[in-house]
Tab-separated table of C-alpha atoms and ligand atoms in Angstrom:
chain	number	residue	atom	x	y	z
W	1	MET	CA	56.122	18.459	-4.098
W	2	LYS	CA	58.401	21.998	-4.232
W	3	LEU	CA	60.726	23.216	-6.687
W	4	THR	CA	64.190	23.357	-4.856
W	5	LYS	CA	67.561	24.377	-4.999
W	6	ALA	CA	68.302	20.686	-4.172
W	7	LEU	CA	66.623	19.579	-7.397
W	8	ASN	CA	68.252	21.605	-9.572
W	9	ARG	CA	71.394	20.599	-8.614
W	10	SER	CA	70.883	16.783	-8.696
W	11	LEU	CA	68.366	16.096	-12.072
W	12	TRP	CA	68.372	12.336	-12.377
W	13	ALA	CA	67.493	11.962	-16.066
W	14	PHE	CA	65.485	8.570	-17.304
W	15	HIS	CA	66.035	7.850	-21.085
W	16	PHE	CA	63.145	7.394	-23.365
W	17	ASN	CA	63.850	5.528	-27.115
W	18	SER	CA	60.768	6.508	-28.724
W	19	GLY	CA	61.568	5.060	-32.338
W	20	SER	CA	64.695	6.838	-32.785
W	21	CYS	CA	67.631	5.780	-35.237
W	22	ASN	CA	69.970	5.450	-32.201
W	23	GLY	CA	71.566	8.668	-33.332
W	24	CYS	CA	70.264	10.808	-30.630
W	25	ASP	CA	70.620	7.531	-28.170
W	26	ILE	CA	74.471	7.544	-28.822
W	27	GLU	CA	74.772	11.130	-28.267
W	28	ILE	CA	73.285	11.338	-24.800
W	29	VAL	CA	75.610	8.496	-23.976
W	30	ALA	CA	78.248	10.377	-25.335
W	31	THR	CA	77.203	13.104	-23.216
W	32	LEU	CA	77.595	11.388	-19.899
W	33	THR	CA	81.367	10.181	-21.200
W	34	PRO	CA	84.332	11.533	-19.438
W	35	ARG	CA	84.570	14.439	-21.480
W	36	TYR	CA	81.816	16.047	-21.017
W	37	ASP	CA	81.447	14.357	-17.139
W	38	LEU	CA	77.745	16.056	-16.456
W	39	GLU	CA	78.008	14.256	-13.206
W	40	ARG	CA	79.849	17.441	-11.998
W	41	PHE	CA	76.474	19.589	-12.082
W	42	GLY	CA	74.469	16.295	-10.187
W	43	VAL	CA	72.903	15.050	-13.264
W	44	LYS	CA	72.633	11.165	-13.508
W	45	LEU	CA	71.022	8.323	-15.822
W	46	VAL	CA	68.986	6.876	-13.464
W	47	GLY	CA	67.181	3.335	-14.290
W	48	SER	CA	64.039	3.455	-13.363
W	49	PRO	CA	61.125	6.406	-14.319
W	50	ARG	CA	60.307	6.462	-10.525
W	51	HIS	CA	63.594	7.888	-9.064
W	52	ALA	CA	63.831	10.145	-12.332
W	53	ASP	CA	63.442	14.402	-12.676
W	54	VAL	CA	63.804	14.344	-16.260
W	55	LEU	CA	62.696	12.256	-19.183
W	56	LEU	CA	64.943	12.590	-22.457
W	57	VAL	CA	62.792	11.540	-25.040
W	58	THR	CA	64.748	10.882	-28.079
W	59	GLY	CA	62.957	9.749	-31.797
W	60	PRO	CA	59.862	10.416	-33.605
W	61	VAL	CA	56.986	8.397	-31.517
W	62	THR	CA	55.667	5.568	-33.506
W	63	SER	CA	52.069	4.715	-32.719
W	64	GLN	CA	53.471	1.616	-30.666
W	65	MET	CA	55.346	3.907	-28.426
W	66	ALA	CA	52.750	7.014	-27.955
W	67	ASP	CA	51.014	5.021	-24.948
W	68	ARG	CA	54.389	3.683	-23.934
W	69	LEU	CA	55.613	7.206	-23.722
W	70	ARG	CA	52.325	8.468	-21.596
W	71	ARG	CA	52.599	5.731	-19.006
W	72	VAL	CA	56.211	6.236	-18.752
W	73	TYR	CA	56.116	9.740	-18.227
W	74	ALA	CA	52.937	9.149	-15.679
W	75	GLN	CA	54.901	7.148	-13.495
W	76	MET	CA	57.577	9.855	-12.497
W	77	PRO	CA	57.126	11.615	-9.315
W	78	GLY	CA	56.665	15.412	-9.638
W	79	PRO	CA	58.218	17.842	-9.794
W	80	LYS	CA	59.289	16.274	-13.113
W	81	VAL	CA	60.532	17.696	-16.739
W	82	ALA	CA	60.619	16.157	-19.994
W	83	MET	CA	63.227	17.212	-22.708
W	84	VAL	CA	62.864	16.693	-25.996
W	85	ILE	CA	66.425	15.407	-27.876
W	86	GLY	CA	66.627	15.448	-31.462
W	87	THR	CA	64.451	17.044	-34.446
W	88	CYS	CA	62.839	13.719	-34.852
W	89	GLY	CA	61.147	14.407	-31.541
W	90	LEU	CA	60.781	18.042	-32.328
W	91	SER	CA	58.727	17.940	-35.755
W	92	GLY	CA	59.259	14.056	-36.801
W	93	GLY	CA	62.586	14.923	-38.760
W	94	ILE	CA	63.188	12.990	-41.125
W	95	PHE	CA	60.345	10.507	-40.437
W	96	SER	CA	57.804	13.096	-40.647
W	97	THR	CA	55.862	12.031	-43.583
W	98	SER	CA	55.874	8.196	-42.145
W	99	TYR	CA	52.288	6.170	-42.026
W	100	ASN	CA	53.344	5.054	-38.407
W	101	LEU	CA	53.642	8.620	-36.597
W	102	ALA	CA	52.095	9.081	-33.083
W	103	GLY	CA	53.673	12.182	-32.282
W	104	PRO	CA	55.829	14.622	-32.423
W	105	VAL	CA	56.471	14.330	-28.706
W	106	ASP	CA	54.446	17.253	-27.594
W	107	GLN	CA	51.190	15.366	-29.205
W	108	ILE	CA	51.915	13.623	-26.207
W	109	ILE	CA	53.560	14.495	-23.160
W	110	PRO	CA	53.662	18.304	-21.845
W	111	VAL	CA	57.235	19.041	-23.074
W	112	ASP	CA	59.134	21.746	-21.302
W	113	VAL	CA	63.039	21.583	-23.356
W	114	TYR	CA	63.358	21.222	-26.827
W	115	VAL	CA	67.412	20.578	-28.133
W	116	PRO	CA	67.455	20.387	-31.780
W	117	GLY	CA	69.887	19.252	-34.247
W	118	CYS	CA	70.113	15.598	-35.852
W	119	ALA	CA	72.097	14.464	-33.957
W	120	PRO	CA	72.489	17.116	-31.339
W	121	ARG	CA	76.172	17.156	-30.444
W	122	PRO	CA	76.811	17.020	-26.753
W	123	GLU	CA	77.301	20.650	-26.409
W	124	ALA	CA	73.644	21.650	-27.581
W	125	ILE	CA	72.704	18.698	-24.900
W	126	ILE	CA	74.384	20.133	-22.151
W	127	GLN	CA	73.041	23.719	-23.446
W	128	GLY	CA	69.391	22.101	-23.252
W	129	VAL	CA	70.273	20.753	-19.592
W	130	VAL	CA	71.339	24.636	-18.487
W	131	THR	CA	68.002	25.456	-20.071
W	132	VAL	CA	65.991	23.105	-18.026
W	133	ILE	CA	67.676	24.697	-14.888
W	134	ALA	CA	67.349	27.926	-15.890
W	135	LYS	CA	63.537	27.454	-16.077
W	136	LEU	CA	63.190	25.565	-12.857
W	137	GLU	CA	65.153	28.537	-11.423
W	138	ARG	CA	62.343	31.141	-13.080
W	139	LEU	CA	59.737	28.574	-11.763
W	140	GLU	CA	61.190	28.833	-8.086
W	141	VAL	CA	60.947	32.221	-7.857
W	142	GLY	CA	57.716	32.481	-9.273
W	143	GLU	CA	56.583	30.073	-6.760
W	144	ARG	CA	58.396	32.065	-4.084
W	145	ASN	CA	56.505	34.861	-4.842
W	146	ASP	CA	52.614	33.517	-4.990
E	1	MET	CA	66.085	5.616	33.951
E	2	SER	CA	69.202	7.230	33.732
E	3	VAL	CA	70.213	4.125	31.633
E	4	PHE	CA	67.621	4.710	29.245
E	5	PHE	CA	68.524	8.378	28.862
E	6	ALA	CA	71.741	7.634	28.171
E	7	ALA	CA	70.969	4.959	25.289
E	8	LEU	CA	68.541	7.642	23.742
E	9	GLY	CA	71.007	10.592	24.102
E	10	GLY	CA	73.940	7.696	22.065
E	11	THR	CA	71.294	7.039	19.636
E	12	ILE	CA	70.391	10.575	18.614
E	13	LEU	CA	74.415	11.516	18.365
E	14	LEU	CA	75.418	8.167	16.409
E	15	ALA	CA	72.463	8.761	14.069
E	16	SER	CA	73.313	11.944	13.027
E	17	PHE	CA	76.756	11.143	12.743
E	18	ALA	CA	76.612	7.902	11.105
E	19	ILE	CA	74.212	9.739	8.395
E	20	GLY	CA	76.195	12.909	7.887
E	21	PHE	CA	79.465	10.537	7.957
E	22	GLY	CA	77.607	7.896	5.439
E	23	LEU	CA	76.404	10.127	3.467
E	24	LEU	CA	80.101	12.144	2.982
E	25	LEU	CA	81.626	8.692	2.360
E	26	THR	CA	78.860	7.879	-0.494
E	27	GLY	CA	80.090	11.524	-1.940
E	28	ILE	CA	83.879	10.953	-1.492
E	29	ASP	CA	83.526	7.423	-3.342
E	30	ARG	CA	81.835	9.228	-5.758
E	31	ARG	CA	84.302	11.800	-6.032
E	32	VAL	CA	87.376	9.277	-6.284
E	33	ALA	CA	85.320	7.033	-8.486
E	34	ALA	CA	85.124	10.223	-10.825
E	35	ARG	CA	88.590	10.937	-10.526
E	36	MET	CA	89.859	7.378	-11.273
E	37	GLN	CA	88.307	7.869	-15.055
E	38	ALA	CA	89.495	10.753	-15.403
E	39	ARG	CA	86.666	13.244	-14.534
E	40	VAL	CA	86.100	15.949	-12.501
E	41	GLY	CA	83.192	14.039	-10.550
E	42	PRO	CA	80.280	15.488	-8.287
E	43	PRO	CA	80.986	17.962	-5.669
E	44	LEU	CA	81.496	16.395	-2.286
E	45	LEU	CA	78.171	17.000	-0.720
E	46	GLN	CA	75.858	15.791	-3.783
E	47	PRO	CA	74.793	12.907	-2.003
E	48	PHE	CA	73.139	15.432	0.426
E	49	THR	CA	71.625	17.227	-2.305
E	50	ASP	CA	70.656	14.128	-3.741
E	51	VAL	CA	68.659	13.333	-0.605
E	52	ARG	CA	67.185	16.509	0.011
E	53	LYS	CA	65.638	16.403	-3.402
E	54	LEU	CA	64.241	13.034	-2.841
E	55	PHE	CA	62.413	14.054	0.262
E	56	ALA	CA	61.263	16.948	-1.592
E	57	LYS	CA	59.790	14.987	-4.341
E	58	GLN	CA	56.141	13.076	-4.450
E	59	ASN	CA	55.888	10.148	-3.109
E	60	ILE	CA	54.487	7.585	-5.618
E	61	ILE	CA	52.858	4.463	-4.027
E	62	PRO	CA	52.022	2.200	-7.020
E	63	ALA	CA	48.790	0.525	-7.530
E	64	ASN	CA	49.955	-3.052	-7.255
E	65	ALA	CA	51.989	-2.469	-3.900
E	66	ILE	CA	50.789	-3.777	-0.449
E	67	PRO	CA	50.856	0.097	0.783
E	68	TRP	CA	51.333	-0.313	4.852
E	69	LEU	CA	54.614	-2.456	3.747
E	70	PHE	CA	55.816	-0.397	1.014
E	71	ASN	CA	55.962	2.537	3.565
E	72	ALA	CA	57.267	1.206	6.459
E	73	MET	CA	60.292	-0.711	4.764
E	74	PRO	CA	62.104	2.376	4.216
E	75	ILE	CA	61.460	3.188	7.961
E	76	ILE	CA	62.950	-0.297	9.419
E	77	ALA	CA	65.247	-0.279	6.793
E	78	LEU	CA	67.040	2.817	8.480
E	79	ALA	CA	65.659	2.099	11.835
E	80	SER	CA	67.834	-1.365	12.115
E	81	SER	CA	70.962	0.042	10.574
E	82	ILE	CA	71.312	2.240	13.217
E	83	ALA	CA	70.298	-0.357	15.423
E	84	ILE	CA	73.650	-1.856	14.289
E	85	LEU	CA	76.047	0.904	15.383
E	86	LEU	CA	74.274	0.981	18.988
E	87	TYR	CA	76.594	-2.174	19.182
E	88	LEU	CA	79.580	-1.166	17.634
E	89	PRO	CA	82.483	0.041	19.378
E	90	PHE	CA	83.979	3.495	17.944
E	91	GLY	CA	87.222	3.946	18.307
E	92	SER	CA	87.924	3.765	22.424
E	93	PHE	CA	84.032	4.646	22.591
E	94	ALA	CA	82.205	1.792	24.280
E	95	PRO	CA	79.077	0.758	22.453
E	96	VAL	CA	76.045	2.080	23.743
E	97	LEU	CA	74.027	-1.284	24.321
E	98	GLY	CA	77.458	-2.989	24.558
E	99	ALA	CA	76.047	-4.580	27.956
E	100	PHE	CA	72.912	-6.657	25.956
E	101	GLY	CA	74.488	-8.139	22.836
E	102	ASP	CA	77.381	-9.282	21.237
E	103	VAL	CA	78.901	-10.192	17.988
E	104	ILE	CA	76.181	-12.786	16.991
E	105	LEU	CA	73.475	-10.612	17.582
E	106	VAL	CA	75.321	-7.807	15.129
E	107	LEU	CA	75.283	-10.975	12.789
E	108	TYR	CA	71.670	-10.807	12.652
E	109	LEU	CA	71.156	-7.176	12.777
E	110	LEU	CA	73.567	-6.949	9.723
E	111	ILE	CA	70.898	-8.697	8.028
E	112	ILE	CA	67.456	-6.931	8.835
E	113	PRO	CA	68.512	-3.949	6.393
E	114	SER	CA	68.691	-6.286	3.308
E	115	LEU	CA	65.292	-8.178	4.370
E	116	ALA	CA	63.797	-4.755	4.863
E	117	LEU	CA	64.619	-4.101	0.946
E	118	VAL	CA	63.691	-7.514	0.169
E	119	LEU	CA	60.359	-7.162	1.468
E	120	GLY	CA	59.998	-3.886	0.079
E	121	GLY	CA	60.560	-5.153	-2.973
E	122	PHE	CA	57.900	-8.007	-2.972
E	123	ALA	CA	55.407	-5.360	-1.513
E	124	SER	CA	56.184	-2.968	-4.478
E	125	GLY	CA	53.918	-5.755	-6.940
E	126	SER	CA	56.611	-5.166	-9.866
E	127	PRO	CA	57.860	-7.922	-11.708
E	128	TYR	CA	61.305	-6.098	-11.765
E	129	ALA	CA	61.805	-5.271	-7.989
E	130	THR	CA	60.403	-9.100	-7.157
E	131	VAL	CA	63.493	-10.194	-9.582
E	132	GLY	CA	65.575	-8.093	-7.579
E	133	ALA	CA	64.653	-8.788	-4.389
E	134	GLN	CA	65.025	-12.738	-4.887
E	135	ARG	CA	68.571	-11.820	-6.366
E	136	GLU	CA	69.279	-9.983	-2.660
E	137	MET	CA	67.753	-13.085	-0.836
E	138	VAL	CA	70.479	-15.123	-2.946
E	139	SER	CA	73.198	-13.126	-2.345
E	140	MET	CA	72.604	-12.265	1.347
E	141	ILE	CA	72.749	-16.367	1.911
E	142	ALA	CA	75.471	-16.319	-0.063
E	143	TYR	CA	78.039	-13.729	1.639
E	144	GLU	CA	76.894	-15.015	5.095
E	145	LEU	CA	78.896	-18.422	4.981
E	146	PRO	CA	82.038	-15.917	4.756
E	147	LEU	CA	81.420	-13.471	7.252
E	148	ALA	CA	80.190	-15.883	9.748
E	149	VAL	CA	83.571	-18.344	9.017
E	150	THR	CA	85.400	-14.664	9.818
E	151	VAL	CA	83.442	-14.384	13.109
E	152	ILE	CA	83.125	-17.335	14.201
E	153	SER	CA	87.479	-18.355	13.624
E	154	ILE	CA	88.281	-15.234	15.114
E	155	ALA	CA	86.305	-15.380	18.219
E	156	TRP	CA	87.610	-19.026	18.469
E	157	ARG	CA	90.853	-17.982	18.511
E	158	LEU	CA	90.451	-15.422	21.251
E	159	HIS	CA	89.000	-18.076	23.222
E	160	ALA	CA	91.718	-20.558	22.802
E	161	ALA	CA	93.985	-17.419	23.998
E	162	HIS	CA	92.160	-17.443	27.533
E	163	VAL	CA	90.501	-13.941	26.429
E	164	ALA	CA	87.859	-13.266	28.971
E	165	GLU	CA	84.419	-12.572	26.533
E	166	PRO	CA	85.612	-13.140	23.157
E	167	PHE	CA	82.209	-12.696	21.616
E	168	SER	CA	82.041	-9.117	22.947
E	169	MET	CA	82.214	-6.455	20.398
E	170	LEU	CA	84.698	-4.466	23.224
E	171	THR	CA	86.912	-7.519	23.565
E	172	LEU	CA	87.161	-7.732	19.978
E	173	MET	CA	88.405	-4.272	19.817
E	174	GLN	CA	90.407	-3.456	22.351
E	175	THR	CA	92.093	-7.287	22.023
E	176	PRO	CA	93.625	-7.236	18.563
E	177	VAL	CA	93.501	-10.887	17.536
E	178	TRP	CA	96.629	-10.222	15.603
E	179	ASP	CA	98.568	-9.831	19.365
E	180	VAL	CA	97.442	-13.277	19.987
E	181	VAL	CA	98.467	-15.841	16.880
E	182	GLY	CA	101.725	-16.959	15.765
E	183	PRO	CA	102.849	-16.623	12.167
E	184	LEU	CA	100.451	-19.784	11.213
E	185	GLY	CA	97.897	-17.635	12.655
E	186	SER	CA	99.127	-14.001	11.220
E	187	THR	CA	98.296	-15.925	7.652
E	188	ALA	CA	95.073	-17.032	8.762
E	189	LEU	CA	94.309	-13.496	9.810
E	190	LEU	CA	95.595	-12.149	6.566
E	191	ILE	CA	93.370	-14.748	4.397
E	192	LEU	CA	90.672	-13.506	6.502
E	193	LEU	CA	91.174	-9.867	5.479
E	194	VAL	CA	90.780	-10.606	2.073
E	195	VAL	CA	87.446	-12.664	2.651
E	196	MET	CA	86.250	-9.657	4.380
E	197	ALA	CA	87.647	-7.307	1.677
E	198	TRP	CA	85.214	-9.336	-0.554
E	199	VAL	CA	82.016	-9.604	1.958
E	200	THR	CA	81.909	-5.529	2.612
E	201	PRO	CA	80.604	-4.923	-1.226
E	202	GLY	CA	78.567	-7.708	-1.057
E	203	GLU	CA	76.892	-6.820	1.941
E	204	LEU	CA	76.618	-3.101	0.540
E	205	SER	CA	75.012	-4.371	-2.900
E	206	LYS	CA	77.928	-2.739	-4.687
E	207	ILE	CA	79.688	-3.443	-8.042
E	208	PRO	CA	80.258	-6.534	-8.867
E	209	PHE	CA	77.781	-7.780	-6.464
E	210	ASP	CA	74.700	-5.327	-7.681
E	211	SER	CA	72.773	-7.631	-9.240
E	212	PRO	CA	69.699	-7.230	-7.153
E	213	GLU	CA	70.009	-3.655	-8.402
E	214	ALA	CA	70.921	-3.863	-11.472
E	215	GLU	CA	69.861	-0.211	-13.396
E	216	THR	CA	70.768	-2.063	-16.822
E	217	GLU	CA	68.827	-4.894	-16.900
E	218	LEU	CA	66.467	-4.707	-13.948
E	219	ALA	CA	65.370	-0.817	-14.028
E	220	GLY	CA	66.600	-0.157	-10.858
E	221	GLY	CA	65.923	-3.735	-8.951
E	222	ILE	CA	64.480	-3.715	-5.679
E	223	LEU	CA	64.024	-0.090	-5.630
E	224	ALA	CA	62.735	0.305	-9.155
E	225	GLU	CA	59.598	1.302	-7.916
E	226	TYR	CA	60.542	3.651	-4.708
E	227	SER	CA	60.113	7.190	-5.383
E	228	GLY	CA	60.472	10.134	-3.395
E	229	ARG	CA	60.745	9.856	0.565
E	230	ASN	CA	60.855	6.380	0.906
E	231	LEU	CA	63.665	6.326	-1.937
E	232	GLY	CA	65.334	9.369	0.425
E	233	LEU	CA	64.683	6.935	3.487
E	234	PHE	CA	66.688	3.840	1.727
E	235	ALA	CA	69.633	5.928	0.809
E	236	LEU	CA	70.019	7.133	4.517
E	237	ALA	CA	69.940	3.630	5.326
E	238	GLN	CA	72.614	2.776	2.866
E	239	ALA	CA	74.612	5.128	4.178
E	240	VAL	CA	74.380	4.499	7.813
E	241	LYS	CA	74.717	0.702	6.408
E	242	THR	CA	78.068	1.661	5.137
E	243	VAL	CA	79.364	2.980	8.059
E	244	ALA	CA	77.925	-0.010	9.674
E	245	VAL	CA	79.683	-2.586	7.540
E	246	ALA	CA	83.152	-0.793	7.274
E	247	ALA	CA	83.365	-0.742	10.896
E	248	PHE	CA	82.064	-4.123	11.677
E	249	GLY	CA	85.063	-5.200	9.449
E	250	ILE	CA	87.462	-2.662	10.998
E	251	ILE	CA	86.836	-3.892	14.826
E	252	LEU	CA	87.404	-7.427	13.675
E	253	LEU	CA	90.246	-7.149	11.770
E	254	LEU	CA	92.008	-3.791	11.959
E	255	PRO	CA	91.027	-3.067	15.753
E	256	TRP	CA	93.676	-1.008	16.513
E	257	ASN	CA	93.562	2.388	18.586
E	258	LEU	CA	95.831	5.443	17.973
E	259	SER	CA	96.001	6.550	21.715
E	260	PRO	CA	98.287	3.979	22.967
E	261	PHE	CA	100.863	5.260	20.628
E	262	LEU	CA	100.897	8.594	20.898
E	263	GLY	CA	100.306	8.252	24.884
E	264	LEU	CA	97.252	10.316	24.799
E	265	THR	CA	94.594	10.117	27.653
E	266	MET	CA	91.540	10.874	28.343
E	267	VAL	CA	89.660	13.620	25.900
E	268	ALA	CA	92.238	13.954	23.341
E	269	ALA	CA	92.830	10.241	23.098
E	270	GLY	CA	88.913	9.700	22.645
E	271	ILE	CA	88.754	12.218	19.738
E	272	ALA	CA	92.220	11.073	18.731
E	273	ASP	CA	90.958	7.067	18.284
E	274	LEU	CA	87.921	8.709	16.772
E	275	VAL	CA	89.083	10.574	13.784
E	276	PHE	CA	92.005	7.353	13.427
E	277	PHE	CA	88.686	4.946	13.160
E	278	ALA	CA	86.770	7.199	10.610
E	279	LEU	CA	89.891	7.343	8.618
E	280	LYS	CA	90.334	3.476	9.137
E	281	VAL	CA	86.170	3.168	7.572
E	282	LEU	CA	87.344	5.733	4.688
E	283	PHE	CA	90.322	3.780	3.902
E	284	VAL	CA	87.936	0.325	3.910
E	285	VAL	CA	85.086	1.866	2.095
E	286	SER	CA	87.994	3.466	-0.957
E	287	ILE	CA	89.451	0.107	-1.013
E	288	SER	CA	86.576	-2.521	-0.941
E	289	VAL	CA	84.221	-0.308	-2.323
E	290	THR	CA	85.525	2.412	-4.729
E	291	VAL	CA	88.207	0.561	-6.164
E	292	VAL	CA	86.470	-2.773	-6.696
E	293	ARG	CA	83.647	-1.207	-8.200
E	294	MET	CA	85.647	0.677	-10.519
E	295	MET	CA	87.544	-2.515	-11.902
E	296	MET	CA	84.937	-4.819	-12.397
E	297	ALA	CA	81.602	-5.770	-13.816
E	298	ARG	CA	78.567	-6.902	-12.307
E	299	PHE	CA	78.692	-10.679	-11.298
E	300	ARG	CA	75.631	-13.084	-12.061
E	301	ILE	CA	73.695	-13.883	-9.957
E	302	THR	CA	75.192	-17.552	-9.958
E	303	GLN	CA	78.752	-16.483	-9.797
E	304	VAL	CA	78.067	-14.668	-6.699
E	305	VAL	CA	76.637	-17.566	-5.240
E	306	GLY	CA	80.421	-20.056	-6.520
E	307	LEU	CA	82.520	-17.098	-5.731
E	308	TYR	CA	81.275	-16.787	-2.164
E	309	TRP	CA	80.618	-20.573	-1.085
E	310	LEU	CA	83.034	-21.881	-2.732
E	311	VAL	CA	86.231	-19.578	-3.253
E	312	LEU	CA	85.456	-17.645	-0.047
E	313	GLY	CA	84.254	-20.413	2.089
E	314	GLY	CA	87.183	-22.513	1.009
E	315	LEU	CA	89.730	-19.711	2.142
E	316	GLY	CA	87.994	-19.359	5.152
E	317	ALA	CA	88.010	-22.939	5.680
E	318	LEU	CA	91.863	-22.896	5.082
E	319	ALA	CA	92.149	-19.752	7.720
E	320	ILE	CA	90.323	-22.186	10.594
E	321	PHE	CA	93.085	-24.985	9.897
E	322	LEU	CA	95.875	-22.889	10.193
E	323	LEU	CA	93.815	-21.245	13.413
E	324	MET	CA	93.757	-24.836	14.833
E	325	ALA	CA	96.998	-25.428	13.785
E	326	ASP	CA	98.469	-22.416	15.267
E	327	THR	CA	96.362	-22.448	18.621
E	328	SER	CA	98.503	-25.777	19.305
E	329	TYR	CA	101.707	-24.271	18.950
E	330	VAL	CA	101.211	-20.503	20.669
E	331	PRO	CA	97.977	-21.112	22.423
E	332	GLY	CA	98.058	-17.649	23.261
E	333	MET	CA	100.447	-14.642	24.378
E	334	ILE	CA	97.804	-13.072	26.530
L	1	SF4	S1	67.354	13.222	-34.905
L	1	SF4	FE1	68.119	12.413	-36.322
L	1	SF4	S2	69.980	11.107	-35.195
L	1	SF4	FE2	68.128	11.658	-33.638
L	1	SF4	S3	66.607	10.488	-33.971
L	1	SF4	FE3	66.221	11.335	-35.465
L	1	SF4	S4	66.859	10.792	-36.973
L	1	SF4	FE4	68.383	9.805	-35.579
């Protein structure tokens, strides 16, 4: 279980909707369209958390979804990264006063990168991916130093 | 003893060549597909990066799985895909183990990587993988019929033309069946070419025949529970199998070598033929995999069976009749 250069150049993402309004999900799909073409950097959307390196979480985590989110995160093989997309996942957003809220996301699983916005533009999501890569590179250098 | 070492050396050489070439083919496929969608696409060596990453990742064995079966199947899939290559001639190079098996053996060997996938799917103890494994079995049964029809009718036509050992892979490569037949037979062979072009994506579980791995509805299906090194081994097996399946189709229906046309001999001929063969593999993969997968959506599993048995099976039967008629007019030109 090592951080490698190969990981930074081949981030496979699994998309998890923890109760979002679907706005953020559509922006994720927009990020994968030919206009932005994240596959240039090896980013690919995969169908199973077992194949994934990055967990994209959208939405504020309803109490029904909290346990599922925990389990999906546990199912991913390490090293893994969790990325929250949308204000909802950061703070609850417009759902923050809801009776049915278990999170924001970082109450449930450890989060590495936050992308704010309601909904964030594809450019912001790409900025988030770049932040993930930068973080992994920093960690990789740290790992080599110890 | 020397035979043993020759076989061992040949295996290692072929395995490394096939893994490298297969991964490169996957990269080219992804790149071309991206260009067809007006995208830039991933770097050509992206599959190498992916596999390297998978080998560095954690390898999870689910609590529900049968561990030894779950872990053994990726290795068997890779080993059996490499084993197919030992029986295939590449360009003017004779097969490493050509003396020990013919086209019927290759037909059986082609099933084993898929069978390993199926067993691995069942062993992972996940409902998604189980459904995927069942679909994979159904599609195996489906594409086997047109594939067998193609192989048998070509070998039978060579036999009717009094070619010695029509079932040997080397004979198929050295005696293009097109040289034997008359006009009716050529029509039949064109039909068989269409059949093979549809069998190829089926064998490789590519769109439109990827219902066993359906990412959208089955979460990766048969591979849903595989991660890390095991998934990487399956990716390598798939790369090798891509080369093997394309090469098999080429040996059956597009077997010409370049050197007789250029009048080359010895080493130059070997290299020219190998490069030409690799280009033919690239051509087959681009047409049968890339273009088809960009044009079409996924078939339901019932449609897969209908297509392979009724449409392509029917075309195969038509081809057999044409070849039989051809034999009575042109018994053979060799
Ligand atoms: S952040 Fe906005 S767009 Fe995204 S899920 Fe929440 S409400 Fe919807």
